Amino acid sequence: MLPTHPMSSGTGSSPSSGVDQGRSFQLELRRILTSRCFHRRLRPAGHMASGPFACQLSALSSRGIAVMNRREALLLLAGTAALPDQLFAVGRAVHKKVRAGTLRALTPQQNETVATIAELIIPKTDTPGAREAGVPAFIDVMLADWGDDDQRQMITAGLANVDERSRTAFGKDFVACTLAQQTEILEDLDYELARLRDTKSDTSKNFFQAMKWLTLTGYYTSEVGATSELHYRVVPGRYEPCYPLAP
């Protein structure tokens, strides 16, 4: 899902700088999503990707769903000095707009489905998972403030399709399925996405591609992801969504 308009980060930046930031974020997101390495097949557990940021993030996105190796993911990211500044800046701005308990784009049922999918992509291990990091609320704000009607429809239709698959296969909604059943459904979606990528088909409106990217962006620009996981130091020594990250 590509952002269609920038939003103010609340730092007093001029409108033009906000537009530039939003465009830079959009270009970086487009570059990553269209990279040939974004949908590589799963590799052996010991494989370490190398290359530019796009390949590192894509390898993180395309590995196994419910058994993502968090330490390996961080090692993949460690090949660069930092995530692109624009990604962090916009991600932190989105987190700042989150209001606890308030949904703006998703229904409660849709939000729970988003949370369940995100937690399967980045599960809780010795550090918090996507749910605890606030990824579902991040996605809701992204849809409300950055998405257009077509993009919101893509996500909501995708969520409905996930439930339809669940009811067909297991006789119940996705959130009511067992972990193994949920994982099976997401693996099917991931396989279908990989097939599209392999045949050079258009994936710009693919629901699962958007969900993986939103989950990763939301997690690694959250307080948990930016401090506990990536070990960034921020001024003045604690996480502040609108403060610049230290070198």
PDB file of C-alpha atoms in Angstrom:
ATOM      1  CA  MET A   1       0.000   0.000   0.000  1.00  0.00           C
ATOM      2  CA  LEU A   2       1.507   3.292  -1.080  1.00  0.00           C
ATOM      3  CA  PRO A   3       0.904   6.462   0.939  1.00  0.00           C
ATOM      4  CA  THR A   4      -0.937   9.036  -1.158  1.00  0.00           C
ATOM      5  CA  HIS A   5      -0.337  12.175   0.867  1.00  0.00           C
ATOM      6  CA  PRO A   6       2.093  13.209   3.580  1.00  0.00           C
ATOM      7  CA  MET A   7       1.000  14.062   7.060  1.00  0.00           C
ATOM      8  CA  SER A   8       2.507  16.496   9.482  1.00  0.00           C
ATOM      9  CA  SER A   9       4.867  14.978  12.022  1.00  0.00           C
ATOM     10  CA  GLY A  10       4.047  17.658  14.553  1.00  0.00           C
ATOM     11  CA  THR A  11       7.597  18.990  14.589  1.00  0.00           C
ATOM     12  CA  GLY A  12       6.868  22.359  13.040  1.00  0.00           C
ATOM     13  CA  SER A  13       8.238  21.407   9.628  1.00  0.00           C
ATOM     14  CA  SER A  14       7.157  23.517   6.708  1.00  0.00           C
ATOM     15  CA  PRO A  15       4.492  22.137   4.337  1.00  0.00           C
ATOM     16  CA  SER A  16       7.061  21.788   1.566  1.00  0.00           C
ATOM     17  CA  SER A  17       9.377  19.717   3.747  1.00  0.00           C
ATOM     18  CA  GLY A  18       6.461  17.496   4.697  1.00  0.00           C
ATOM     19  CA  VAL A  19       5.601  16.956   1.036  1.00  0.00           C
ATOM     20  CA  ASP A  20       9.231  16.134   0.241  1.00  0.00           C
ATOM     21  CA  GLN A  21       9.319  13.682   3.148  1.00  0.00           C
ATOM     22  CA  GLY A  22       6.127  12.004   2.001  1.00  0.00           C
ATOM     23  CA  ARG A  23       7.361  11.712  -1.570  1.00  0.00           C
ATOM     24  CA  SER A  24      10.680  10.277  -0.425  1.00  0.00           C
ATOM     25  CA  PHE A  25       8.855   7.709   1.702  1.00  0.00           C
ATOM     26  CA  GLN A  26       6.629   6.794  -1.229  1.00  0.00           C
ATOM     27  CA  LEU A  27       9.591   6.378  -3.581  1.00  0.00           C
ATOM     28  CA  GLU A  28      11.492   4.250  -1.070  1.00  0.00           C
ATOM     29  CA  LEU A  29       8.442   2.081  -0.447  1.00  0.00           C
ATOM     30  CA  ARG A  30       7.850   1.641  -4.172  1.00  0.00           C
ATOM     31  CA  ARG A  31      11.515   0.709  -4.685  1.00  0.00           C
ATOM     32  CA  ILE A  32      11.366  -1.968  -2.001  1.00  0.00           C
ATOM     33  CA  LEU A  33       8.061  -3.449  -3.110  1.00  0.00           C
ATOM     34  CA  THR A  34       9.177  -3.673  -6.755  1.00  0.00           C
ATOM     35  CA  SER A  35      12.617  -5.103  -5.985  1.00  0.00           C
ATOM     36  CA  ARG A  36      13.165  -8.529  -7.530  1.00  0.00           C
ATOM     37  CA  CYS A  37      14.405  -9.854  -4.212  1.00  0.00           C
ATOM     38  CA  PHE A  38      11.244  -8.848  -2.332  1.00  0.00           C
ATOM     39  CA  HIS A  39       9.624 -12.232  -2.856  1.00  0.00           C
ATOM     40  CA  ARG A  40      12.530 -14.652  -2.822  1.00  0.00           C
ATOM     41  CA  ARG A  41      11.690 -18.201  -1.953  1.00  0.00           C
ATOM     42  CA  LEU A  42      12.312 -19.329   1.578  1.00  0.00           C
ATOM     43  CA  ARG A  43      15.962 -20.118   2.196  1.00  0.00           C
ATOM     44  CA  PRO A  44      17.612 -22.601   4.578  1.00  0.00           C
ATOM     45  CA  ALA A  45      17.546 -21.461   8.191  1.00  0.00           C
ATOM     46  CA  GLY A  46      21.199 -20.462   8.223  1.00  0.00           C
ATOM     47  CA  HIS A  47      21.027 -18.271   5.124  1.00  0.00           C
ATOM     48  CA  MET A  48      22.084 -14.644   5.561  1.00  0.00           C
ATOM     49  CA  ALA A  49      21.075 -12.210   2.851  1.00  0.00           C
ATOM     50  CA  SER A  50      23.401  -9.484   1.692  1.00  0.00           C
ATOM     51  CA  GLY A  51      23.105  -6.412  -0.477  1.00  0.00           C
ATOM     52  CA  PRO A  52      21.196  -3.133  -0.294  1.00  0.00           C
ATOM     53  CA  PHE A  53      18.477  -2.268   2.170  1.00  0.00           C
ATOM     54  CA  ALA A  54      15.716  -3.354  -0.211  1.00  0.00           C
ATOM     55  CA  CYS A  55      17.039  -6.908  -0.367  1.00  0.00           C
ATOM     56  CA  GLN A  56      17.536  -7.076   3.390  1.00  0.00           C
ATOM     57  CA  LEU A  57      14.031  -5.922   4.232  1.00  0.00           C
ATOM     58  CA  SER A  58      12.560  -8.092   1.496  1.00  0.00           C
ATOM     59  CA  ALA A  59      14.314 -11.179   2.813  1.00  0.00           C
ATOM     60  CA  LEU A  60      12.859 -10.390   6.229  1.00  0.00           C
ATOM     61  CA  SER A  61       9.401 -10.071   4.639  1.00  0.00           C
ATOM     62  CA  SER A  62       9.463 -13.237   2.575  1.00  0.00           C
ATOM     63  CA  ARG A  63      10.634 -15.790   5.120  1.00  0.00           C
ATOM     64  CA  GLY A  64       8.374 -18.204   7.010  1.00  0.00           C
ATOM     65  CA  ILE A  65       5.285 -16.637   8.526  1.00  0.00           C
ATOM     66  CA  ALA A  66       4.736 -18.050  12.015  1.00  0.00           C
ATOM     67  CA  VAL A  67       8.326 -19.016  12.694  1.00  0.00           C
ATOM     68  CA  MET A  68      10.152 -15.833  11.763  1.00  0.00           C
ATOM     69  CA  ASN A  69      13.628 -15.827  13.314  1.00  0.00           C
ATOM     70  CA  ARG A  70      13.807 -12.416  14.996  1.00  0.00           C
ATOM     71  CA  ARG A  71      17.559 -12.450  15.479  1.00  0.00           C
ATOM     72  CA  GLU A  72      18.096 -13.371  11.857  1.00  0.00           C
ATOM     73  CA  ALA A  73      15.793 -10.540  10.802  1.00  0.00           C
ATOM     74  CA  LEU A  74      17.861  -8.063  12.791  1.00  0.00           C
ATOM     75  CA  LEU A  75      21.062  -9.418  11.295  1.00  0.00           C
ATOM     76  CA  LEU A  76      19.588  -8.882   7.855  1.00  0.00           C
ATOM     77  CA  LEU A  77      18.931  -5.262   8.749  1.00  0.00           C
ATOM     78  CA  ALA A  78      22.371  -4.840  10.304  1.00  0.00           C
ATOM     79  CA  GLY A  79      24.061  -4.737   6.913  1.00  0.00           C
ATOM     80  CA  THR A  80      23.180  -1.039   6.616  1.00  0.00           C
ATOM     81  CA  ALA A  81      23.797   1.853   8.983  1.00  0.00           C
ATOM     82  CA  ALA A  82      20.102   2.498   9.450  1.00  0.00           C
ATOM     83  CA  LEU A  83      16.704   2.235   7.885  1.00  0.00           C
ATOM     84  CA  PRO A  84      16.112   5.141   5.481  1.00  0.00           C
ATOM     85  CA  ASP A  85      15.474   8.367   7.363  1.00  0.00           C
ATOM     86  CA  GLN A  86      12.205   8.927   5.529  1.00  0.00           C
ATOM     87  CA  LEU A  87      10.837   5.569   6.628  1.00  0.00           C
ATOM     88  CA  PHE A  88      11.646   6.263  10.252  1.00  0.00           C
ATOM     89  CA  ALA A  89      10.340   9.836  10.140  1.00  0.00           C
ATOM     90  CA  VAL A  90       6.979   8.908   8.660  1.00  0.00           C
ATOM     91  CA  GLY A  91       6.685   5.780  10.793  1.00  0.00           C
ATOM     92  CA  ARG A  92       7.284   7.726  13.991  1.00  0.00           C
ATOM     93  CA  ALA A  93       4.775  10.357  12.895  1.00  0.00           C
ATOM     94  CA  VAL A  94       2.142   7.662  12.394  1.00  0.00           C
ATOM     95  CA  HIS A  95       2.812   6.151  15.830  1.00  0.00           C
ATOM     96  CA  LYS A  96       2.451   9.611  17.386  1.00  0.00           C
ATOM     97  CA  LYS A  97      -1.087   9.900  15.989  1.00  0.00           C
ATOM     98  CA  VAL A  98      -2.243   6.632  17.522  1.00  0.00           C
ATOM     99  CA  ARG A  99      -4.928   7.047  20.166  1.00  0.00           C
ATOM    100  CA  ALA A 100      -5.404   4.049  22.445  1.00  0.00           C
ATOM    101  CA  GLY A 101      -8.744   2.330  21.991  1.00  0.00           C
ATOM    102  CA  THR A 102      -9.739   4.429  18.974  1.00  0.00           C
ATOM    103  CA  LEU A 103     -10.318   2.844  15.564  1.00  0.00           C
ATOM    104  CA  ARG A 104     -10.678   5.144  12.573  1.00  0.00           C
ATOM    105  CA  ALA A 105     -10.510   2.945   9.476  1.00  0.00           C
ATOM    106  CA  LEU A 106     -11.167  -0.601  10.683  1.00  0.00           C
ATOM    107  CA  THR A 107     -14.023  -2.263  12.523  1.00  0.00           C
ATOM    108  CA  PRO A 108     -13.214  -4.126  15.758  1.00  0.00           C
ATOM    109  CA  GLN A 109     -13.407  -7.469  13.935  1.00  0.00           C
ATOM    110  CA  GLN A 110     -11.179  -6.251  11.098  1.00  0.00           C
ATOM    111  CA  ASN A 111      -8.722  -4.844  13.609  1.00  0.00           C
ATOM    112  CA  GLU A 112      -8.513  -8.169  15.443  1.00  0.00           C
ATOM    113  CA  THR A 113      -7.841  -9.946  12.152  1.00  0.00           C
ATOM    114  CA  VAL A 114      -5.103  -7.424  11.352  1.00  0.00           C
ATOM    115  CA  ALA A 115      -3.618  -7.922  14.817  1.00  0.00           C
ATOM    116  CA  THR A 116      -3.652 -11.701  14.459  1.00  0.00           C
ATOM    117  CA  ILE A 117      -1.974 -11.599  11.043  1.00  0.00           C
ATOM    118  CA  ALA A 118       0.636  -9.101  12.225  1.00  0.00           C
ATOM    119  CA  GLU A 119       1.425 -11.220  15.286  1.00  0.00           C
ATOM    120  CA  LEU A 120       1.956 -14.234  13.039  1.00  0.00           C
ATOM    121  CA  ILE A 121       4.371 -12.234  10.897  1.00  0.00           C
ATOM    122  CA  ILE A 122       6.291 -10.923  13.934  1.00  0.00           C
ATOM    123  CA  PRO A 123       5.366 -13.119  16.917  1.00  0.00           C
ATOM    124  CA  LYS A 124       6.263 -12.516  20.527  1.00  0.00           C
ATOM    125  CA  THR A 125       9.482 -14.259  21.545  1.00  0.00           C
ATOM    126  CA  ASP A 126      11.917 -12.937  24.140  1.00  0.00           C
ATOM    127  CA  THR A 127      10.852  -9.487  22.946  1.00  0.00           C
ATOM    128  CA  PRO A 128       7.343  -8.154  22.257  1.00  0.00           C
ATOM    129  CA  GLY A 129       5.545  -9.122  19.077  1.00  0.00           C
ATOM    130  CA  ALA A 130       3.672  -6.965  16.583  1.00  0.00           C
ATOM    131  CA  ARG A 131       0.533  -6.712  18.696  1.00  0.00           C
ATOM    132  CA  GLU A 132       2.332  -5.395  21.772  1.00  0.00           C
ATOM    133  CA  ALA A 133       4.389  -3.012  19.629  1.00  0.00           C
ATOM    134  CA  GLY A 134       1.198  -1.279  18.491  1.00  0.00           C
ATOM    135  CA  VAL A 135       1.304  -2.464  14.889  1.00  0.00           C
ATOM    136  CA  PRO A 136      -2.502  -2.895  14.543  1.00  0.00           C
ATOM    137  CA  ALA A 137      -3.101   0.714  15.635  1.00  0.00           C
ATOM    138  CA  PHE A 138      -0.292   1.849  13.306  1.00  0.00           C
ATOM    139  CA  ILE A 139      -2.014   0.143  10.371  1.00  0.00           C
ATOM    140  CA  ASP A 140      -5.373   1.690  11.288  1.00  0.00           C
ATOM    141  CA  VAL A 141      -3.847   5.193  11.297  1.00  0.00           C
ATOM    142  CA  MET A 142      -2.010   4.512   8.038  1.00  0.00           C
ATOM    143  CA  LEU A 143      -5.286   3.533   6.398  1.00  0.00           C
ATOM    144  CA  ALA A 144      -7.155   6.502   7.854  1.00  0.00           C
ATOM    145  CA  ASP A 145      -4.594   9.240   7.156  1.00  0.00           C
ATOM    146  CA  TRP A 146      -2.516   7.946   4.244  1.00  0.00           C
ATOM    147  CA  GLY A 147      -4.689   5.543   2.302  1.00  0.00           C
ATOM    148  CA  ASP A 148      -7.194   6.483  -0.359  1.00  0.00           C
ATOM    149  CA  ASP A 149     -10.517   4.720  -0.867  1.00  0.00           C
ATOM    150  CA  ASP A 150      -9.023   2.136  -3.236  1.00  0.00           C
ATOM    151  CA  GLN A 151      -6.261   1.246  -0.793  1.00  0.00           C
ATOM    152  CA  ARG A 152      -8.635   0.938   2.139  1.00  0.00           C
ATOM    153  CA  GLN A 153     -10.872  -1.238  -0.024  1.00  0.00           C
ATOM    154  CA  MET A 154      -7.891  -3.435  -0.907  1.00  0.00           C
ATOM    155  CA  ILE A 155      -7.182  -4.070   2.776  1.00  0.00           C
ATOM    156  CA  THR A 156     -10.783  -4.584   3.887  1.00  0.00           C
ATOM    157  CA  ALA A 157     -11.506  -6.860   0.911  1.00  0.00           C
ATOM    158  CA  GLY A 158      -8.354  -8.809   1.721  1.00  0.00           C
ATOM    159  CA  LEU A 159      -9.436  -9.231   5.337  1.00  0.00           C
ATOM    160  CA  ALA A 160     -12.843 -10.461   4.173  1.00  0.00           C
ATOM    161  CA  ASN A 161     -11.121 -12.929   1.849  1.00  0.00           C
ATOM    162  CA  VAL A 162      -9.025 -14.257   4.735  1.00  0.00           C
ATOM    163  CA  ASP A 163     -12.215 -14.968   6.694  1.00  0.00           C
ATOM    164  CA  GLU A 164     -13.828 -16.544   3.634  1.00  0.00           C
ATOM    165  CA  ARG A 165     -10.850 -18.877   3.204  1.00  0.00           C
ATOM    166  CA  SER A 166     -10.996 -19.741   6.894  1.00  0.00           C
ATOM    167  CA  ARG A 167     -14.691 -20.555   6.833  1.00  0.00           C
ATOM    168  CA  THR A 168     -14.294 -22.658   3.679  1.00  0.00           C
ATOM    169  CA  ALA A 169     -11.348 -24.629   5.042  1.00  0.00           C
ATOM    170  CA  PHE A 170     -12.134 -24.794   8.750  1.00  0.00           C
ATOM    171  CA  GLY A 171     -15.733 -23.648   9.256  1.00  0.00           C
ATOM    172  CA  LYS A 172     -14.894 -20.554  11.309  1.00  0.00           C
ATOM    173  CA  ASP A 173     -13.470 -17.048  11.039  1.00  0.00           C
ATOM    174  CA  PHE A 174      -9.709 -16.574  10.898  1.00  0.00           C
ATOM    175  CA  VAL A 175      -9.337 -15.278  14.452  1.00  0.00           C
ATOM    176  CA  ALA A 176     -11.160 -18.361  15.794  1.00  0.00           C
ATOM    177  CA  CYS A 177      -8.829 -20.789  14.022  1.00  0.00           C
ATOM    178  CA  THR A 178      -5.923 -22.559  15.671  1.00  0.00           C
ATOM    179  CA  LEU A 179      -2.397 -21.258  15.183  1.00  0.00           C
ATOM    180  CA  ALA A 180      -1.656 -24.078  12.735  1.00  0.00           C
ATOM    181  CA  GLN A 181      -4.790 -23.289  10.720  1.00  0.00           C
ATOM    182  CA  GLN A 182      -4.020 -19.568  10.647  1.00  0.00           C
ATOM    183  CA  THR A 183      -0.465 -20.272   9.552  1.00  0.00           C
ATOM    184  CA  GLU A 184      -1.703 -22.519   6.747  1.00  0.00           C
ATOM    185  CA  ILE A 185      -3.918 -19.747   5.397  1.00  0.00           C
ATOM    186  CA  LEU A 186      -1.134 -17.173   5.475  1.00  0.00           C
ATOM    187  CA  GLU A 187       1.294 -19.575   3.840  1.00  0.00           C
ATOM    188  CA  ASP A 188      -1.219 -20.019   1.014  1.00  0.00           C
ATOM    189  CA  LEU A 189      -1.424 -16.242   0.598  1.00  0.00           C
ATOM    190  CA  ASP A 190       2.360 -15.988   0.638  1.00  0.00           C
ATOM    191  CA  TYR A 191       2.690 -18.726  -1.980  1.00  0.00           C
ATOM    192  CA  GLU A 192       0.167 -17.009  -4.253  1.00  0.00           C
ATOM    193  CA  LEU A 193       2.041 -13.727  -3.878  1.00  0.00           C
ATOM    194  CA  ALA A 194       5.347 -15.403  -4.728  1.00  0.00           C
ATOM    195  CA  ARG A 195       3.788 -16.921  -7.851  1.00  0.00           C
ATOM    196  CA  LEU A 196       2.616 -13.497  -8.977  1.00  0.00           C
ATOM    197  CA  ARG A 197       6.092 -12.120  -8.423  1.00  0.00           C
ATOM    198  CA  ASP A 198       7.725 -15.020 -10.262  1.00  0.00           C
ATOM    199  CA  THR A 199       5.525 -14.397 -13.312  1.00  0.00           C
ATOM    200  CA  LYS A 200       6.211 -10.642 -13.154  1.00  0.00           C
ATOM    201  CA  SER A 201       2.525  -9.949 -12.554  1.00  0.00           C
ATOM    202  CA  ASP A 202       1.326  -6.731 -10.949  1.00  0.00           C
ATOM    203  CA  THR A 203       1.429  -7.073  -7.157  1.00  0.00           C
ATOM    204  CA  SER A 204       0.800  -3.425  -6.285  1.00  0.00           C
ATOM    205  CA  LYS A 205      -2.730  -4.232  -5.110  1.00  0.00           C
ATOM    206  CA  ASN A 206      -1.928  -7.500  -3.390  1.00  0.00           C
ATOM    207  CA  PHE A 207      -3.355  -7.623   0.125  1.00  0.00           C
ATOM    208  CA  PHE A 208      -0.713  -9.822   1.700  1.00  0.00           C
ATOM    209  CA  GLN A 209       2.170  -7.836   0.252  1.00  0.00           C
ATOM    210  CA  ALA A 210       0.663  -4.705   1.803  1.00  0.00           C
ATOM    211  CA  MET A 211       0.118  -6.460   5.145  1.00  0.00           C
ATOM    212  CA  LYS A 212       3.708  -7.685   5.349  1.00  0.00           C
ATOM    213  CA  TRP A 213       5.114  -4.272   4.531  1.00  0.00           C
ATOM    214  CA  LEU A 214       2.791  -2.417   6.925  1.00  0.00           C
ATOM    215  CA  THR A 215       3.601  -4.876   9.706  1.00  0.00           C
ATOM    216  CA  LEU A 216       7.364  -4.558   9.255  1.00  0.00           C
ATOM    217  CA  THR A 217       7.270  -0.781   8.945  1.00  0.00           C
ATOM    218  CA  GLY A 218       4.976  -0.426  11.952  1.00  0.00           C
ATOM    219  CA  TYR A 219       7.082  -2.721  14.089  1.00  0.00           C
ATOM    220  CA  TYR A 220      10.536  -1.363  13.312  1.00  0.00           C
ATOM    221  CA  THR A 221       9.447   2.265  13.702  1.00  0.00           C
ATOM    222  CA  SER A 222       7.714   1.577  17.032  1.00  0.00           C
ATOM    223  CA  GLU A 223       9.314   2.155  20.413  1.00  0.00           C
ATOM    224  CA  VAL A 224       9.927  -1.580  20.739  1.00  0.00           C
ATOM    225  CA  GLY A 225      11.430  -1.947  17.286  1.00  0.00           C
ATOM    226  CA  ALA A 226      13.509   1.232  17.289  1.00  0.00           C
ATOM    227  CA  THR A 227      14.961   0.869  20.778  1.00  0.00           C
ATOM    228  CA  SER A 228      14.695  -2.703  22.055  1.00  0.00           C
ATOM    229  CA  GLU A 229      15.205  -4.438  18.704  1.00  0.00           C
ATOM    230  CA  LEU A 230      17.381  -2.111  16.626  1.00  0.00           C
ATOM    231  CA  HIS A 231      19.042  -0.587  19.707  1.00  0.00           C
ATOM    232  CA  TYR A 232      18.836   2.994  18.503  1.00  0.00           C
ATOM    233  CA  ARG A 233      19.687   5.733  20.969  1.00  0.00           C
ATOM    234  CA  VAL A 234      17.413   8.715  20.774  1.00  0.00           C
ATOM    235  CA  VAL A 235      17.571  12.240  22.158  1.00  0.00           C
ATOM    236  CA  PRO A 236      17.157  12.854  25.100  1.00  0.00           C
ATOM    237  CA  GLY A 237      17.803   9.207  25.958  1.00  0.00           C
ATOM    238  CA  ARG A 238      14.305   7.808  25.605  1.00  0.00           C
ATOM    239  CA  TYR A 239      12.006   7.071  22.699  1.00  0.00           C
ATOM    240  CA  GLU A 240      10.216  10.144  21.333  1.00  0.00           C
ATOM    241  CA  PRO A 241       8.325   9.678  18.055  1.00  0.00           C
ATOM    242  CA  CYS A 242       9.309  13.055  16.620  1.00  0.00           C
ATOM    243  CA  TYR A 243      12.910  13.335  17.840  1.00  0.00           C
ATOM    244  CA  PRO A 244      15.774  12.601  15.425  1.00  0.00           C
ATOM    245  CA  LEU A 245      17.635   9.359  15.908  1.00  0.00           C
ATOM    246  CA  ALA A 246      21.260   9.509  17.001  1.00  0.00           C
ATOM    247  CA  PRO A 247      23.933   8.399  14.492  1.00  0.00           C
TER     248      PRO A 247
END
